[in-house]
CSV table of C-alpha atoms in Angstrom, one decimal:
chain,number,residue,atom,x,y,z
P,1,UNK,CA,-157.9,-84.3,62.3
P,2,UNK,CA,-161.2,-84.0,64.2
P,3,UNK,CA,-161.3,-80.3,63.3
P,4,UNK,CA,-160.8,-81.0,59.6
P,5,UNK,CA,-163.4,-83.7,59.8
P,6,UNK,CA,-165.8,-81.4,61.5
P,7,UNK,CA,-165.3,-78.7,58.8
P,8,UNK,CA,-165.8,-81.2,56.1
P,9,UNK,CA,-169.0,-82.5,57.8
P,10,UNK,CA,-170.3,-79.0,58.2
P,11,UNK,CA,-169.6,-77.9,54.7
P,12,UNK,CA,-170.8,-81.1,53.1
P,13,UNK,CA,-174.0,-81.0,55.1
P,14,UNK,CA,-174.5,-77.4,54.2
P,15,UNK,CA,-174.3,-78.5,50.6
P,16,UNK,CA,-176.9,-81.2,51.0
P,17,UNK,CA,-179.2,-78.5,52.4
P,18,UNK,CA,-178.8,-76.3,49.4
P,19,UNK,CA,-180.7,-78.4,46.9
P,20,UNK,CA,-183.7,-79.1,49.1
P,21,UNK,CA,-184.3,-75.5,50.1
P,22,UNK,CA,-183.9,-74.4,46.5
P,23,UNK,CA,-186.8,-76.5,45.4
P,24,UNK,CA,-188.9,-75.6,48.4
P,25,UNK,CA,-188.7,-71.8,48.3
P,26,UNK,CA,-191.6,-69.9,46.9
P,27,UNK,CA,-189.7,-66.6,46.8
P,28,UNK,CA,-187.6,-67.5,43.7
P,29,UNK,CA,-188.1,-69.8,40.8
P,30,UNK,CA,-186.7,-73.3,40.8
P,31,UNK,CA,-184.5,-72.4,37.9
P,32,UNK,CA,-183.1,-69.4,39.7
P,33,UNK,CA,-182.0,-71.3,42.9
P,34,UNK,CA,-182.3,-74.9,42.1
P,35,UNK,CA,-179.7,-75.6,39.5
P,36,UNK,CA,-176.1,-74.6,38.8
P,37,UNK,CA,-173.1,-73.7,40.9
P,38,UNK,CA,-173.1,-72.2,44.4
P,39,UNK,CA,-169.9,-70.9,46.0
P,40,UNK,CA,-169.1,-70.5,49.7
P,41,UNK,CA,-168.4,-66.9,50.7
P,42,UNK,CA,-165.7,-67.0,53.4
P,43,UNK,CA,-165.9,-63.3,54.2
P,44,UNK,CA,-169.6,-63.6,55.1
P,45,UNK,CA,-169.4,-67.0,56.9
P,46,UNK,CA,-168.6,-67.9,60.4
P,47,UNK,CA,-167.2,-71.4,60.2
P,48,UNK,CA,-165.9,-71.6,63.8
P,49,UNK,CA,-162.4,-72.6,64.8
P,50,UNK,CA,-162.0,-75.5,62.4
P,51,UNK,CA,-159.4,-75.0,59.6
P,52,UNK,CA,-161.1,-73.1,56.7
P,53,UNK,CA,-161.2,-74.8,53.3
P,54,UNK,CA,-159.5,-73.1,50.4
P,55,UNK,CA,-162.7,-73.4,48.3
P,56,UNK,CA,-166.1,-75.0,48.2
P,57,UNK,CA,-168.5,-75.4,45.2
P,58,UNK,CA,-171.9,-77.2,45.0
P,59,UNK,CA,-173.2,-78.3,41.6
P,60,UNK,CA,-176.9,-78.9,41.7
P,61,UNK,CA,-177.6,-81.5,39.0
P,62,UNK,CA,-181.3,-82.3,39.7
P,63,UNK,CA,-183.9,-80.5,41.8
P,64,UNK,CA,-187.5,-81.7,41.4
P,65,UNK,CA,-190.2,-82.3,44.0
P,66,UNK,CA,-189.2,-86.0,44.2
P,67,UNK,CA,-185.5,-86.0,43.6
P,68,UNK,CA,-182.4,-84.0,44.5
P,69,UNK,CA,-178.9,-84.7,43.1
P,70,UNK,CA,-175.7,-82.7,43.6
P,71,UNK,CA,-172.0,-82.9,43.9
P,72,UNK,CA,-169.7,-81.0,46.4
P,73,UNK,CA,-166.1,-80.2,45.6
P,74,UNK,CA,-164.0,-78.9,48.5
P,75,UNK,CA,-160.3,-78.0,48.6
P,76,UNK,CA,-159.4,-78.4,52.3
P,77,UNK,CA,-157.0,-76.1,54.1
P,78,UNK,CA,-154.1,-78.6,53.6
P,79,UNK,CA,-154.8,-78.6,49.8
P,80,UNK,CA,-156.3,-82.1,49.7
P,81,UNK,CA,-159.5,-82.4,47.7
P,82,UNK,CA,-162.9,-83.9,48.6
P,83,UNK,CA,-165.6,-84.8,46.2
P,84,UNK,CA,-169.0,-85.8,47.7
P,85,UNK,CA,-172.4,-86.5,46.2
P,86,UNK,CA,-175.9,-87.0,47.4
P,87,UNK,CA,-179.2,-88.1,45.7
P,88,UNK,CA,-182.6,-88.7,47.2
P,89,UNK,CA,-185.9,-87.2,48.2
P,90,UNK,CA,-186.7,-84.5,50.8
P,91,UNK,CA,-188.6,-87.0,52.9
P,92,UNK,CA,-186.7,-87.1,56.2
P,93,UNK,CA,-185.1,-90.5,55.5
P,94,UNK,CA,-181.4,-90.9,56.2
P,95,UNK,CA,-179.3,-91.5,53.1
P,96,UNK,CA,-175.5,-91.7,52.7
P,97,UNK,CA,-173.4,-88.7,51.6
P,98,UNK,CA,-171.1,-90.6,49.2
P,99,UNK,CA,-167.4,-90.2,49.7
P,100,UNK,CA,-167.8,-88.4,53.0
P,101,UNK,CA,-164.8,-88.8,55.3
P,102,UNK,CA,-165.7,-90.9,58.2
P,103,UNK,CA,-169.1,-91.7,56.9
P,104,UNK,CA,-172.2,-89.5,57.0
P,105,UNK,CA,-176.0,-90.0,56.5
P,106,UNK,CA,-178.2,-87.0,55.8
P,107,UNK,CA,-181.9,-86.6,56.4
P,108,UNK,CA,-183.6,-83.6,54.7
P,109,UNK,CA,-187.1,-82.3,55.0
P,110,UNK,CA,-188.9,-79.1,54.1
P,111,UNK,CA,-190.7,-76.9,56.7
P,112,UNK,CA,-192.6,-74.3,54.8
P,113,UNK,CA,-190.1,-72.4,52.6
P,114,UNK,CA,-187.2,-73.5,54.7
P,115,UNK,CA,-185.2,-76.7,55.0
P,116,UNK,CA,-184.2,-78.7,58.0
P,117,UNK,CA,-181.4,-81.2,57.8
P,118,UNK,CA,-180.6,-83.7,60.5
P,119,UNK,CA,-177.4,-85.5,59.8
P,120,UNK,CA,-175.6,-88.4,61.6
P,121,UNK,CA,-171.9,-89.4,61.4
P,122,UNK,CA,-170.6,-92.9,62.0
P,123,UNK,CA,-169.2,-91.8,65.4
P,124,UNK,CA,-172.6,-90.7,66.5
P,125,UNK,CA,-172.0,-86.9,66.0
P,126,UNK,CA,-175.2,-85.2,64.9
P,127,UNK,CA,-175.7,-82.0,62.9
P,128,UNK,CA,-178.8,-79.9,62.9
P,129,UNK,CA,-179.1,-77.3,60.1
P,130,UNK,CA,-181.7,-74.6,59.2
P,131,UNK,CA,-181.4,-73.2,55.6
P,132,UNK,CA,-182.9,-70.0,54.2
P,133,UNK,CA,-182.6,-68.3,50.8
P,134,UNK,CA,-182.7,-64.6,50.0
P,135,UNK,CA,-185.7,-63.3,48.1
P,136,UNK,CA,-183.9,-63.3,44.8
P,137,UNK,CA,-182.6,-66.9,45.3
P,138,UNK,CA,-179.0,-65.9,44.9
P,139,UNK,CA,-177.9,-66.2,48.5
P,140,UNK,CA,-178.3,-69.2,50.8
P,141,UNK,CA,-177.6,-68.9,54.6
P,142,UNK,CA,-177.2,-72.0,56.7
P,143,UNK,CA,-177.2,-72.0,60.5
P,144,UNK,CA,-176.0,-75.2,62.1
P,145,UNK,CA,-175.1,-76.7,65.4
P,146,UNK,CA,-173.0,-79.9,65.9
P,147,UNK,CA,-174.0,-82.2,68.8
P,148,UNK,CA,-171.1,-84.6,69.8
P,149,UNK,CA,-169.9,-86.5,72.8
P,150,UNK,CA,-167.8,-83.5,73.6
P,151,UNK,CA,-170.9,-81.2,73.7
P,152,UNK,CA,-172.6,-78.8,71.4
P,153,UNK,CA,-170.7,-76.5,69.1
P,154,UNK,CA,-171.5,-72.8,68.9
P,155,UNK,CA,-173.8,-71.8,66.0
P,156,UNK,CA,-172.0,-71.9,62.7
P,157,UNK,CA,-173.2,-69.8,59.7
P,158,UNK,CA,-172.3,-70.5,56.1
P,159,UNK,CA,-173.2,-68.2,53.3
P,160,UNK,CA,-173.2,-69.3,49.7
P,161,UNK,CA,-173.8,-67.2,46.5
P,162,UNK,CA,-174.9,-68.5,43.2
P,163,UNK,CA,-171.9,-68.5,40.7
P,164,UNK,CA,-171.7,-68.3,37.0
């Protein structure tokens, strides 16, 4: 159960990161990276030892300098579905990731063209993520580390491509 929760946390947090970086990047227009569907590429990602989800899609609903809103739809390895949502500003304030299993709060801020997300679970587990987009805005790469009572996880990399 902990490995499923970890994967959901990792993927959900990755999705939170998408919107903020999309608005912050100067390499591609907001329209190109800030709205629409983004799909996890399993073949290009290294999600660690946790069970891999069957699918994961982010729908960016709003992406302005003051507001981000998105939904995340994940089909977990066991076939169960998870629908999460987040709305807020990229101001570094912790806000709840709605419908997250086990509870999660996400804090997002921009650092230049990149995004840094620091997220906290109800059990005290923390995630640190750094997000970068390709020059054309169609590929997002998220590098993350999980800090828990059991120690730090190896670096996990998730790659998403803009869908149609």
